């Protein structure tokens, strides 16, 4: 078998896998079909392009499982995390980036490696030999999806990801909106004012909900069903679940004080987050939508401060394909029926940029170790990486398998710690302390 590692898909997982394998000394060919073959969601041919959001979510590595994943990826010389730090934007306690230069830098850093080749063509079938990682993400092409379906003998599982709109900052009425991170979170003034807030009173909120429910929505194609991932629900679907759902979700008014009316408590608040370093673009946080374009502009301009909003991008909806990984993959993410094929990223049933990149990191290291004839112990389940890969390759119930974000519910309990909300802070710190030790011990196998 050839010693070259082929990676299909240049998103978060594929880019991270290529970086990790190349730094272990393996020759890598990264196959990316864009820009020759376009998708509706991508806008460039850059590697590591961010589509749905510009946020990697919480950066707290002591109290948040996503932040712990950040820490583990940094400890492993992760491409995605180091590039994110280079293009970081203020976002309170979150890690948000300027998405265009982020992708440009990911592309440039990979192409600068002497043992990485980027090949721009579509892979439409599963190879019969060689070493391969498929990290084609939620927008796996139809022909490749059919090839995977033929091999696995299972129908592709799918849900729908919705994309949030982006608004030009100059079109926002700052006499109604204000800048503040929830609970003034952040170490600097820039971090503490990272979010733009638009308040609603009760009447405005009720009218907004009515408009959401009545708006024209995108129709599904024949045979498709709306099985949404709960972490990425369209706002109108949340509204359908109950009139108060949004007010307890992305529109919750807590931790914020309106400087224009400090004595008046908002009934609901819409938050926007800066989407580029210049501060000229803002995305509406948690406002993924499948409303038709005309309805979007009409409904979103009901938000106080956005009456004259100009949109750089309207929301959209796309199909997300993933494997039933607990049934199909082994503990090194190899396809059981064809072990020379690995899968990584969102197609394995993880959800989110961070989780996708993390599984790419593991797949790249595992594939490189196999090519180099190195034996690796299992990824420790005490780590965030280990908790996530264990879940998707055997810990989850195959019959009800759905995409999963990393969370402390996937971690093995720590003996002797109090359960419930009151013990949560100590419990989470114990999880993260234990994880860091276990992860560093596993990384020592590569030194």
Short mmCIF file of C-alpha atoms in Angstrom, two decimals:
data_model
loop_
_atom_site.label_atom_id
_atom_site.label_comp_id
_atom_site.label_asym_id
_atom_site.label_seq_id
_atom_site.Cartn_x
_atom_site.Cartn_y
_atom_site.Cartn_z
CA UNK A 1 0.00 0.00 0.00
CA UNK A 2 1.15 3.53 -0.71
CA UNK A 3 2.52 5.54 2.22
CA UNK A 4 0.63 8.68 1.12
CA UNK A 5 -2.41 9.74 3.12
CA UNK A 6 -5.33 11.02 1.04
CA UNK A 7 -7.84 13.29 2.77
CA UNK A 8 -11.13 14.18 1.09
CA UNK A 9 -12.66 17.49 2.18
CA UNK A 10 -10.87 20.70 3.13
CA UNK A 11 -13.13 21.93 5.91
CA UNK A 12 -12.28 22.02 9.61
CA UNK A 13 -11.74 18.27 9.98
CA UNK A 14 -9.86 17.71 6.73
CA UNK A 15 -7.59 20.70 7.22
CA UNK A 16 -6.74 19.69 10.79
CA UNK A 17 -6.17 16.06 9.78
CA UNK A 18 -3.79 17.13 7.01
CA UNK A 19 -1.84 19.41 9.37
CA UNK A 20 -1.45 16.73 12.04
CA UNK A 21 -0.42 13.96 9.65
CA UNK A 22 2.02 16.18 7.78
CA UNK A 23 3.72 17.20 11.03
CA UNK A 24 4.19 13.51 11.82
CA UNK A 25 6.17 13.22 8.57
CA UNK A 26 3.56 11.65 6.29
CA UNK A 27 2.97 12.83 2.70
CA UNK A 28 -0.57 14.17 2.40
CA UNK A 29 -2.82 14.85 -0.60
CA UNK A 30 -5.81 16.98 0.40
CA UNK A 31 -8.67 16.66 -2.08
CA UNK A 32 -11.09 19.61 -2.14
CA UNK A 33 -13.79 19.90 -4.82
CA UNK A 34 -14.29 23.66 -4.33
CA UNK A 35 -14.15 26.00 -6.19
CA UNK A 36 -14.58 23.74 -9.26
CA UNK A 37 -17.65 22.13 -7.71
CA UNK A 38 -19.55 24.67 -5.64
CA UNK A 39 -22.00 24.28 -2.77
CA UNK A 40 -24.78 26.74 -2.05
CA UNK A 41 -23.37 27.48 1.42
CA UNK A 42 -19.71 28.10 0.62
CA UNK A 43 -18.56 31.35 -0.94
CA UNK A 44 -14.86 30.63 -1.65
CA UNK A 45 -12.49 27.83 -2.47
CA UNK A 46 -10.48 28.38 0.72
CA UNK A 47 -9.73 25.57 3.11
CA UNK A 48 -11.34 25.86 6.55
CA UNK A 49 -14.10 28.17 5.36
CA UNK A 50 -16.65 28.93 8.09
CA UNK A 51 -20.23 28.73 6.82
CA UNK A 52 -22.82 28.86 9.62
CA UNK A 53 -21.15 31.11 12.19
CA UNK A 54 -17.82 32.73 13.01
CA UNK A 55 -17.73 31.38 16.57
CA UNK A 56 -15.90 28.42 18.11
CA UNK A 57 -18.07 28.93 21.22
CA UNK A 58 -16.80 29.02 24.81
CA UNK A 59 -13.05 29.31 25.44
CA UNK A 60 -13.35 28.42 29.15
CA UNK A 61 -11.19 25.30 29.62
CA UNK A 62 -12.12 24.81 33.29
CA UNK A 63 -15.94 24.99 33.25
CA UNK A 64 -16.94 24.21 29.66
CA UNK A 65 -16.44 21.04 27.60
CA UNK A 66 -16.00 23.01 24.35
CA UNK A 67 -13.33 25.18 25.98
CA UNK A 68 -11.63 21.99 27.15
CA UNK A 69 -11.55 20.77 23.55
CA UNK A 70 -9.90 24.09 22.62
CA UNK A 71 -7.25 23.42 25.27
CA UNK A 72 -6.61 19.87 24.08
CA UNK A 73 -6.30 20.97 20.44
CA UNK A 74 -3.84 23.72 21.41
CA UNK A 75 -1.78 21.18 23.38
CA UNK A 76 -1.63 19.06 20.21
CA UNK A 77 -0.34 21.91 18.00
CA UNK A 78 -3.76 22.28 16.38
CA UNK A 79 -3.95 24.28 13.15
CA UNK A 80 -7.53 25.43 13.66
CA UNK A 81 -7.02 26.73 17.20
CA UNK A 82 -3.72 28.51 16.51
CA UNK A 83 -5.18 30.16 13.40
CA UNK A 84 -8.32 31.15 15.34
CA UNK A 85 -6.15 32.85 17.96
CA UNK A 86 -4.37 34.78 15.21
CA UNK A 87 -7.68 36.17 13.87
CA UNK A 88 -9.60 36.41 17.14
CA UNK A 89 -12.44 38.93 17.55
CA UNK A 90 -13.96 40.21 20.82
CA UNK A 91 -16.79 37.89 21.86
CA UNK A 92 -17.00 37.92 25.64
CA UNK A 93 -15.99 34.46 26.85
CA UNK A 94 -16.31 32.92 23.39
CA UNK A 95 -13.68 32.38 20.69
CA UNK A 96 -14.92 34.15 17.55
CA UNK A 97 -12.83 34.92 14.47
CA UNK A 98 -12.67 37.11 11.39
CA UNK A 99 -13.79 34.33 9.06
CA UNK A 100 -12.25 35.38 5.71
CA UNK A 101 -8.65 35.93 6.84
CA UNK A 102 -9.01 32.86 9.06
CA UNK A 103 -9.71 30.64 6.04
CA UNK A 104 -7.05 32.37 3.96
CA UNK A 105 -4.46 31.66 6.67
CA UNK A 106 -5.52 28.01 7.07
CA UNK A 107 -5.09 27.61 3.30
CA UNK A 108 -1.71 29.35 3.21
CA UNK A 109 -0.29 27.42 6.18
CA UNK A 110 -1.24 24.05 4.71
CA UNK A 111 0.06 24.89 1.25
CA UNK A 112 3.35 26.05 2.78
CA UNK A 113 4.07 22.55 4.12
CA UNK A 114 6.41 20.71 1.72
CA UNK A 115 4.68 17.35 2.21
CA UNK A 116 1.11 18.60 1.60
CA UNK A 117 -0.43 18.77 -1.87
CA UNK A 118 -3.89 20.25 -2.44
CA UNK A 119 -5.80 18.69 -5.33
CA UNK A 120 -8.92 20.46 -6.55
CA UNK A 121 -11.23 17.79 -7.90
CA UNK A 122 -14.30 15.91 -6.76
CA UNK A 123 -13.89 12.38 -5.41
CA UNK A 124 -17.04 10.52 -6.41
CA UNK A 125 -16.34 6.97 -5.22
CA UNK A 126 -14.73 5.05 -2.38
CA UNK A 127 -11.18 3.93 -3.31
CA UNK A 128 -10.31 0.24 -3.12
CA UNK A 129 -6.81 0.72 -1.69
CA UNK A 130 -4.51 3.28 -0.10
CA UNK A 131 -4.91 5.28 3.11
CA UNK A 132 -7.90 7.62 3.08
CA UNK A 133 -9.77 9.95 5.42
CA UNK A 134 -13.20 11.20 4.31
CA UNK A 135 -14.01 14.51 5.99
CA UNK A 136 -16.59 15.79 3.54
CA UNK A 137 -18.81 17.30 6.18
CA UNK A 138 -22.51 18.10 6.08
CA UNK A 139 -22.42 18.99 2.37
CA UNK A 140 -21.06 15.69 1.06
CA UNK A 141 -21.68 15.63 -2.70
CA UNK A 142 -24.54 13.53 -4.01
CA UNK A 143 -22.34 11.10 -5.94
CA UNK A 144 -20.01 10.46 -3.00
CA UNK A 145 -22.98 10.18 -0.66
CA UNK A 146 -24.45 7.50 -2.90
CA UNK A 147 -21.13 5.62 -2.92
CA UNK A 148 -21.02 5.69 0.88
CA UNK A 149 -24.62 4.50 1.02
CA UNK A 150 -23.86 1.59 -1.32
CA UNK A 151 -20.94 0.51 0.86
CA UNK A 152 -22.60 0.86 4.25
CA UNK A 153 -25.87 -0.66 3.17
CA UNK A 154 -27.70 1.93 5.24
CA UNK A 155 -29.76 4.91 4.23
CA UNK A 156 -27.99 8.20 4.86
CA UNK A 157 -29.25 9.92 7.96
CA UNK A 158 -29.84 13.64 7.60
CA UNK A 159 -30.99 16.73 9.41
CA UNK A 160 -31.06 20.34 8.31
CA UNK A 161 -28.66 23.07 9.34
CA UNK A 162 -29.90 26.62 9.11
CA UNK A 163 -27.64 29.65 8.55
CA UNK A 164 -28.00 32.96 10.41
CA UNK A 165 -28.24 36.29 8.53
CA UNK A 166 -25.39 38.86 8.52
CA UNK A 167 -26.13 42.60 8.72
CA UNK A 168 -24.07 45.66 7.80
CA UNK A 169 -23.17 47.53 10.99
CA UNK A 170 -23.79 50.95 9.45
CA UNK A 171 -27.47 50.08 8.96
CA UNK A 172 -28.10 49.41 12.69
CA UNK A 173 -29.81 52.15 14.72
CA UNK A 174 -27.54 52.63 17.75
CA UNK A 175 -30.03 55.00 19.37
CA UNK A 176 -31.99 51.83 20.19
CA UNK A 177 -29.23 49.20 20.33
CA UNK A 178 -26.18 49.07 22.63
CA UNK A 179 -22.94 47.12 23.03
CA UNK A 180 -22.62 44.78 26.02
CA UNK A 181 -21.65 41.16 26.65
CA UNK A 182 -24.05 39.26 28.86
CA UNK A 183 -23.17 39.86 32.54
CA UNK A 184 -20.31 42.11 31.26
CA UNK A 185 -18.27 38.96 30.71
CA UNK A 186 -14.68 39.43 29.51
CA UNK A 187 -11.31 40.59 30.78
CA UNK A 188 -11.08 43.72 28.61
CA UNK A 189 -13.50 46.52 27.77
CA UNK A 190 -13.57 45.22 24.20
CA UNK A 191 -14.62 41.77 25.40
CA UNK A 192 -17.20 43.21 27.80
CA UNK A 193 -18.81 45.10 24.90
CA UNK A 194 -18.52 42.35 22.29
CA UNK A 195 -22.23 41.94 21.55
CA UNK A 196 -24.76 44.35 20.06
CA UNK A 197 -28.15 44.18 21.79
CA UNK A 198 -31.61 45.04 20.46
CA UNK A 199 -34.34 45.14 23.16
CA UNK A 200 -38.02 44.29 22.79
CA UNK A 201 -40.94 45.03 25.05
CA UNK A 202 -43.72 42.48 25.44
CA UNK A 203 -45.91 43.85 22.64
CA UNK A 204 -42.98 43.94 20.21
CA UNK A 205 -42.01 40.40 21.15
CA UNK A 206 -45.54 39.05 20.69
CA UNK A 207 -45.83 40.75 17.28
CA UNK A 208 -42.46 39.31 16.28
CA UNK A 209 -43.54 35.79 17.23
CA UNK A 210 -46.78 36.21 15.25
CA UNK A 211 -44.78 37.31 12.19
CA UNK A 212 -42.35 34.39 12.53
CA UNK A 213 -45.18 31.89 12.66
CA UNK A 214 -46.95 33.44 9.65
CA UNK A 215 -43.85 33.94 7.46
CA UNK A 216 -43.30 32.01 4.22
CA UNK A 217 -40.83 29.17 4.79
CA UNK A 218 -38.53 27.23 2.48
CA UNK A 219 -40.21 24.06 1.24
CA UNK A 220 -38.51 20.70 1.54
CA UNK A 221 -37.82 18.51 -1.46
CA UNK A 222 -39.82 15.31 -1.87
CA UNK A 223 -38.62 12.61 0.50
CA UNK A 224 -36.87 15.02 2.87
CA UNK A 225 -37.90 15.43 6.48
CA UNK A 226 -37.15 18.23 8.89
CA UNK A 227 -35.10 16.40 11.53
CA UNK A 228 -33.27 19.38 13.00
CA UNK A 229 -30.30 19.23 15.34
CA UNK A 230 -31.44 20.93 18.56
CA UNK A 231 -28.33 23.10 18.79
CA UNK A 232 -29.08 24.68 15.42
CA UNK A 233 -32.86 25.08 15.36
CA UNK A 234 -34.33 27.71 13.03
CA UNK A 235 -35.97 30.50 15.00
CA UNK A 236 -39.37 29.82 13.49
CA UNK A 237 -39.18 26.17 14.59
CA UNK A 238 -38.40 27.34 18.13
CA UNK A 239 -41.38 29.70 17.95
CA UNK A 240 -43.59 26.80 16.87
CA UNK A 241 -42.56 24.91 20.01
CA UNK A 242 -44.01 27.63 22.22
CA UNK A 243 -44.32 31.41 22.29
CA UNK A 244 -41.86 31.72 25.18
CA UNK A 245 -39.20 29.39 23.71
CA UNK A 246 -37.15 32.13 22.02
CA UNK A 247 -37.34 34.33 25.12
CA UNK A 248 -35.66 31.53 27.08
CA UNK A 249 -33.21 30.79 24.25
CA UNK A 250 -31.34 33.18 21.94
CA UNK A 251 -33.60 36.12 22.93
CA UNK A 252 -33.23 35.80 26.70
CA UNK A 253 -32.99 39.26 28.33
CA UNK A 254 -30.84 38.32 31.35
CA UNK A 255 -27.49 39.87 32.23
CA UNK A 256 -28.05 43.02 30.18
CA UNK A 257 -28.85 46.66 31.00
CA UNK A 258 -30.09 49.04 28.31
CA UNK A 259 -28.16 52.34 28.75
CA UNK A 260 -30.86 54.16 26.76
CA UNK A 261 -33.49 53.11 29.33
CA UNK A 262 -31.60 51.72 32.37
CA UNK A 263 -34.74 51.55 34.52
CA UNK A 264 -36.70 49.50 31.97
CA UNK A 265 -36.18 45.73 31.89
CA UNK A 266 -36.44 44.36 28.35
CA UNK A 267 -38.92 41.54 27.78
CA UNK A 268 -36.57 39.97 25.18
CA UNK A 269 -33.22 40.88 23.62
CA UNK A 270 -31.83 40.01 20.19
CA UNK A 271 -28.02 39.81 20.22
CA UNK A 272 -25.66 40.34 17.29
CA UNK A 273 -21.97 39.41 17.26
CA UNK A 274 -19.22 41.07 15.26
CA UNK A 275 -18.43 38.96 12.19
CA UNK A 276 -15.22 40.59 10.94
CA UNK A 277 -12.22 42.47 12.33
CA UNK A 278 -13.32 45.74 10.78
CA UNK A 279 -16.57 45.62 12.73
CA UNK A 280 -18.58 46.31 9.57
CA UNK A 281 -20.56 43.04 9.71
CA UNK A 282 -22.66 41.53 12.50
CA UNK A 283 -24.40 38.15 12.58
CA UNK A 284 -27.61 37.63 14.56
CA UNK A 285 -26.74 35.16 17.31
CA UNK A 286 -28.82 31.98 17.27
CA UNK A 287 -31.04 33.27 14.45
CA UNK A 288 -30.70 30.46 11.94
CA UNK A 289 -33.75 30.53 9.69
CA UNK A 290 -35.51 28.83 6.81
CA UNK A 291 -37.79 31.77 6.07
CA UNK A 292 -37.83 32.80 2.43
CA UNK A 293 -35.64 35.79 1.64
CA UNK A 294 -38.48 38.30 1.30
CA UNK A 295 -40.00 37.18 4.58
CA UNK A 296 -36.63 37.37 6.33
CA UNK A 297 -36.06 41.02 5.55
CA UNK A 298 -39.62 41.90 6.53
CA UNK A 299 -39.64 39.98 9.82
CA UNK A 300 -36.10 40.81 10.94
CA UNK A 301 -36.69 44.53 10.38
CA UNK A 302 -39.34 44.33 13.11
CA UNK A 303 -36.47 44.07 15.61
CA UNK A 304 -35.87 47.46 17.32
CA UNK A 305 -32.66 48.91 15.91
CA UNK A 306 -32.85 46.83 12.74
CA UNK A 307 -35.76 48.68 11.08
CA UNK A 308 -33.45 49.79 8.26
CA UNK A 309 -31.12 46.80 8.32
CA UNK A 310 -29.10 46.06 5.19
CA UNK A 311 -28.18 42.39 4.80
CA UNK A 312 -24.77 41.15 3.65
CA UNK A 313 -26.15 37.60 3.69
CA UNK A 314 -29.60 36.23 4.37
CA UNK A 315 -30.19 33.00 6.21
CA UNK A 316 -30.49 29.68 4.49
CA UNK A 317 -30.95 25.98 5.07
CA UNK A 318 -29.02 22.94 3.95
CA UNK A 319 -29.03 19.20 4.32
CA UNK A 320 -26.52 17.64 6.72
CA UNK A 321 -25.52 14.05 6.02
CA UNK A 322 -23.93 11.82 8.66
CA UNK A 323 -23.12 8.16 9.26
CA UNK A 324 -24.57 5.89 11.91
CA UNK A 325 -21.05 5.77 13.33
CA UNK A 326 -21.69 3.47 16.34
CA UNK A 327 -22.66 0.77 13.84
CA UNK A 328 -20.22 1.48 11.01
CA UNK A 329 -16.93 2.74 12.52
CA UNK A 330 -14.32 1.14 14.79
CA UNK A 331 -12.60 2.98 17.65
CA UNK A 332 -10.10 4.53 15.23
CA UNK A 333 -12.88 5.88 13.00
CA UNK A 334 -12.16 3.26 10.32
CA UNK A 335 -15.01 1.86 8.28
CA UNK A 336 -15.40 -1.69 9.60
CA UNK A 337 -16.09 -3.08 6.13
CA UNK A 338 -13.09 -1.26 4.58
CA UNK A 339 -10.51 -0.41 7.25
CA UNK A 340 -8.31 1.58 4.85
CA UNK A 341 -11.07 4.22 4.87
CA UNK A 342 -11.42 6.54 7.85
CA UNK A 343 -14.11 9.16 8.42
CA UNK A 344 -13.74 12.39 10.38
CA UNK A 345 -15.66 15.54 11.21
CA UNK A 346 -19.38 16.17 10.98
CA UNK A 347 -20.05 13.20 8.73
CA UNK A 348 -19.24 10.99 11.75
CA UNK A 349 -22.06 12.53 13.80
CA UNK A 350 -20.33 15.25 15.76
CA UNK A 351 -21.79 18.74 15.58
CA UNK A 352 -19.91 22.02 15.51
CA UNK A 353 -16.69 23.47 14.12
CA UNK A 354 -14.68 22.55 17.22
CA UNK A 355 -15.88 18.97 17.45
CA UNK A 356 -15.36 18.50 13.72
CA UNK A 357 -11.79 19.79 13.85
CA UNK A 358 -11.11 17.67 16.94
CA UNK A 359 -12.14 14.48 15.17
CA UNK A 360 -9.98 15.53 12.22
CA UNK A 361 -7.04 15.92 14.58
CA UNK A 362 -7.52 12.40 15.91
CA UNK A 363 -8.07 10.86 12.47
CA UNK A 364 -4.96 12.54 11.07
CA UNK A 365 -2.78 11.32 13.92
CA UNK A 366 -4.24 7.81 13.87
CA UNK A 367 -3.83 7.44 10.10
CA UNK A 368 -0.26 8.76 10.20
CA UNK A 369 0.65 6.42 13.06
CA UNK A 370 -0.76 3.48 11.10
CA UNK A 371 1.23 4.45 7.99
CA UNK A 372 4.41 4.83 10.07
CA UNK A 373 3.87 1.48 11.81
CA UNK A 374 3.33 3.00 15.25
CA UNK A 375 1.02 1.48 17.84
CA UNK A 376 -1.22 3.93 19.68
CA UNK A 377 -3.18 3.31 22.86
CA UNK A 378 -6.84 4.23 22.82
CA UNK A 379 -7.68 7.88 23.30
CA UNK A 380 -8.41 8.18 27.03
CA UNK A 381 -12.11 8.52 27.73
CA UNK A 382 -11.28 10.97 30.53
CA UNK A 383 -10.26 13.55 27.89
CA UNK A 384 -12.74 15.60 25.88
CA UNK A 385 -11.39 14.02 22.70
CA UNK A 386 -11.82 10.55 24.17
CA UNK A 387 -15.32 11.22 25.49
CA UNK A 388 -16.44 12.42 22.07
CA UNK A 389 -14.85 9.67 19.95
CA UNK A 390 -16.10 7.02 22.38
CA UNK A 391 -19.62 8.38 22.06
CA UNK A 392 -19.72 8.32 18.27
CA UNK A 393 -17.95 4.97 17.82
CA UNK A 394 -19.81 2.91 20.38
CA UNK A 395 -21.03 4.83 23.40
CA UNK A 396 -24.17 6.16 21.71
CA UNK A 397 -27.32 4.15 21.11
CA UNK A 398 -27.21 3.23 17.41
CA UNK A 399 -30.99 3.16 16.99
CA UNK A 400 -31.41 6.75 18.12
CA UNK A 401 -28.02 8.15 17.08
CA UNK A 402 -28.06 11.89 16.41
CA UNK A 403 -25.29 14.49 15.97
CA UNK A 404 -23.75 15.51 19.28
CA UNK A 405 -21.83 18.49 20.62
CA UNK A 406 -19.19 17.76 23.23
CA UNK A 407 -20.63 18.11 26.75
CA UNK A 408 -19.83 16.92 30.26
CA UNK A 409 -22.65 14.40 30.04
CA UNK A 410 -20.32 12.31 27.86
CA UNK A 411 -17.63 12.18 30.58
CA UNK A 412 -17.11 9.36 33.05
CA UNK A 413 -18.18 10.50 36.55
CA UNK A 414 -15.56 11.52 39.10
CA UNK A 415 -16.02 9.55 42.32
CA UNK A 416 -16.94 11.40 45.47
CA UNK A 417 -18.25 14.60 43.86
CA UNK A 418 -21.66 16.08 44.58
CA UNK A 419 -24.23 15.84 41.78
CA UNK A 420 -26.81 18.43 40.74
CA UNK A 421 -26.48 22.14 40.00
CA UNK A 422 -24.85 23.09 43.32
CA UNK A 423 -21.92 20.77 42.78
CA UNK A 424 -21.52 21.61 39.12
CA UNK A 425 -18.59 24.04 39.41
CA UNK A 426 -16.40 21.64 41.40
CA UNK A 427 -17.48 18.73 39.24
CA UNK A 428 -16.63 20.48 35.97
CA UNK A 429 -13.24 21.59 37.32
CA UNK A 430 -12.52 17.98 38.30
CA UNK A 431 -13.47 16.80 34.81
CA UNK A 432 -11.18 19.32 33.13
CA UNK A 433 -8.23 18.74 35.50
CA UNK A 434 -8.46 14.99 34.95
CA UNK A 435 -8.87 15.41 31.20
CA UNK A 436 -5.77 17.59 30.81
CA UNK A 437 -3.56 15.04 32.56
CA UNK A 438 -4.95 12.13 30.53
CA UNK A 439 -4.66 14.03 27.24
CA UNK A 440 -1.04 15.04 27.86
CA UNK A 441 -0.17 11.45 28.71
CA UNK A 442 -1.70 10.30 25.41
CA UNK A 443 0.14 13.01 23.43
CA UNK A 444 3.41 11.78 24.96
CA UNK A 445 3.10 8.71 22.71
CA UNK A 446 4.00 10.98 19.75
CA UNK A 447 7.17 12.51 21.20
#
